[in-house]
Amino acid sequence: MKFMLVTTTERIPGKEYEVIGEVFGLTTQSKNMFSDIGASLKGLVGGEIKAYTNMLEESRLKAVERLKENAKAMGADAVVMMRYDSGSIMQDMQSVVAYGTAVRFI
């Protein structure tokens, strides 16, 4: 895939563009049983649950990659105003969406 600019800002300095439309990338992840057991034990003593932190980081990266793929399929050169949202589906499943506005340079 060619380089796809993704920015959280509304304007790209020095670029004029037309809006194509909204675009998103979504993923839902879960950890395995052993990670869940470790997380439960960590929950008793406190501290960072690294397995879940890693899962969310992987989910964020996957969501952005899917956002870029969807923007490219729409003919976009960039995505502006990119944001994330996440939520739990079940106790051990996390959903992450990256969304923004696909644009084409003019």
GROMACS .gro file of C-alpha atoms in nm:
model
  106
    1MET     CA    1   0.000   0.000   0.000
    2LYS     CA    2   0.126   0.348  -0.081
    3PHE     CA    3   0.177   0.585   0.210
    4MET     CA    4  -0.155   0.704   0.350
    5LEU     CA    5  -0.141   1.018   0.563
    6VAL     CA    6  -0.359   0.988   0.874
    7THR     CA    7  -0.387   1.291   1.100
    8THR     CA    8  -0.595   1.394   1.398
    9THR     CA    9  -0.606   1.753   1.272
   10GLU     CA   10  -0.872   1.902   1.047
   11ARG     CA   11  -0.630   2.075   0.808
   12ILE     CA   12  -0.317   1.947   0.638
   13PRO     CA   13  -0.078   2.241   0.601
   14GLY     CA   14  -0.010   2.327   0.237
   15LYS     CA   15  -0.271   2.083   0.099
   16GLU     CA   16  -0.609   2.146  -0.054
   17TYR     CA   17  -0.849   1.856  -0.066
   18GLU     CA   18  -1.205   1.749  -0.123
   19VAL     CA   19  -1.397   1.538   0.125
   20ILE     CA   20  -1.487   1.190   0.009
   21GLY     CA   21  -1.670   1.075   0.323
   22GLU     CA   22  -1.641   0.900   0.654
   23VAL     CA   23  -1.413   0.602   0.684
   24PHE     CA   24  -1.345   0.355   0.962
   25GLY     CA   25  -1.146   0.050   1.060
   26LEU     CA   26  -1.275  -0.193   1.321
   27THR     CA   27  -1.135  -0.490   1.508
   28THR     CA   28  -1.246  -0.703   1.800
   29GLN     CA   29  -0.986  -0.893   1.999
   30SER     CA   30  -0.970  -1.126   2.295
   31LYS     CA   31  -0.690  -1.285   2.492
   32ASN     CA   32  -0.649  -1.653   2.563
   33MET     CA   33  -0.749  -1.831   2.883
   34PHE     CA   34  -0.398  -1.811   3.032
   35SER     CA   35  -0.388  -1.434   2.986
   36ASP     CA   36  -0.730  -1.410   3.153
   37ILE     CA   37  -0.608  -1.609   3.453
   38GLY     CA   38  -0.300  -1.385   3.481
   39ALA     CA   39  -0.518  -1.077   3.455
   40SER     CA   40  -0.747  -1.204   3.729
   41LEU     CA   41  -0.452  -1.260   3.959
   42LYS     CA   42  -0.308  -0.918   3.876
   43GLY     CA   43  -0.648  -0.768   3.953
   44LEU     CA   44  -0.616  -0.894   4.309
   45VAL     CA   45  -0.280  -0.728   4.373
   46GLY     CA   46  -0.308  -0.426   4.144
   47GLY     CA   47  -0.084  -0.291   3.869
   48GLU     CA   48  -0.078  -0.292   3.492
   49ILE     CA   49  -0.220  -0.594   3.315
   50LYS     CA   50   0.033  -0.614   3.032
   51ALA     CA   51  -0.152  -0.881   2.834
   52TYR     CA   52  -0.451  -0.649   2.800
   53THR     CA   53  -0.237  -0.344   2.735
   54ASN     CA   54  -0.069  -0.534   2.452
   55MET     CA   55  -0.407  -0.652   2.322
   56LEU     CA   56  -0.533  -0.293   2.305
   57GLU     CA   57  -0.215  -0.175   2.133
   58GLU     CA   58  -0.247  -0.454   1.874
   59SER     CA   59  -0.614  -0.366   1.829
   60ARG     CA   60  -0.533   0.002   1.777
   61LEU     CA   61  -0.272  -0.079   1.511
   62LYS     CA   62  -0.507  -0.321   1.334
   63ALA     CA   63  -0.792  -0.066   1.338
   64VAL     CA   64  -0.568   0.200   1.178
   65GLU     CA   65  -0.447  -0.042   0.911
   66ARG     CA   66  -0.808  -0.125   0.825
   67LEU     CA   67  -0.893   0.246   0.823
   68LYS     CA   68  -0.615   0.303   0.568
   69GLU     CA   69  -0.729   0.009   0.354
   70ASN     CA   70  -1.087   0.137   0.351
   71ALA     CA   71  -0.973   0.491   0.267
   72LYS     CA   72  -0.759   0.362  -0.019
   73ALA     CA   73  -1.055   0.164  -0.155
   74MET     CA   74  -1.254   0.491  -0.156
   75GLY     CA   75  -0.979   0.662  -0.360
   76ALA     CA   76  -0.854   0.873  -0.071
   77ASP     CA   77  -0.508   1.026  -0.037
   78ALA     CA   78  -0.539   1.093   0.336
   79VAL     CA   79  -0.762   1.070   0.641
   80VAL     CA   80  -0.821   1.378   0.857
   81MET     CA   81  -0.980   1.413   1.201
   82MET     CA   82  -0.892   1.051   1.290
   83ARG     CA   83  -1.018   0.935   1.631
   84TYR     CA   84  -1.041   0.612   1.828
   85ASP     CA   85  -1.323   0.459   2.023
   86SER     CA   86  -1.323   0.135   2.217
   87GLY     CA   87  -1.551  -0.073   2.429
   88SER     CA   88  -1.597  -0.413   2.584
   89ILE     CA   89  -1.826  -0.658   2.411
   90MET     CA   90  -1.795  -0.929   2.674
   91GLN     CA   91  -1.575  -0.956   2.979
   92ASP     CA   92  -1.275  -1.074   2.776
   93MET     CA   93  -1.338  -0.906   2.437
   94GLN     CA   94  -1.244  -0.555   2.336
   95SER     CA   95  -1.352  -0.370   2.024
   96VAL     CA   96  -1.152  -0.077   1.883
   97VAL     CA   97  -1.257   0.148   1.597
   98ALA     CA   98  -1.048   0.411   1.422
   99TYR     CA   99  -1.259   0.662   1.229
  100GLY     CA  100  -1.213   0.983   1.038
  101THR     CA  101  -1.282   1.166   0.714
  102ALA     CA  102  -1.135   1.035   0.388
  103VAL     CA  103  -1.007   1.311   0.158
  104ARG     CA  104  -0.861   1.341  -0.194
  105PHE     CA  105  -0.597   1.603  -0.276
  106ILE     CA  106  -0.687   1.854  -0.548
   0.00000   0.00000   0.00000
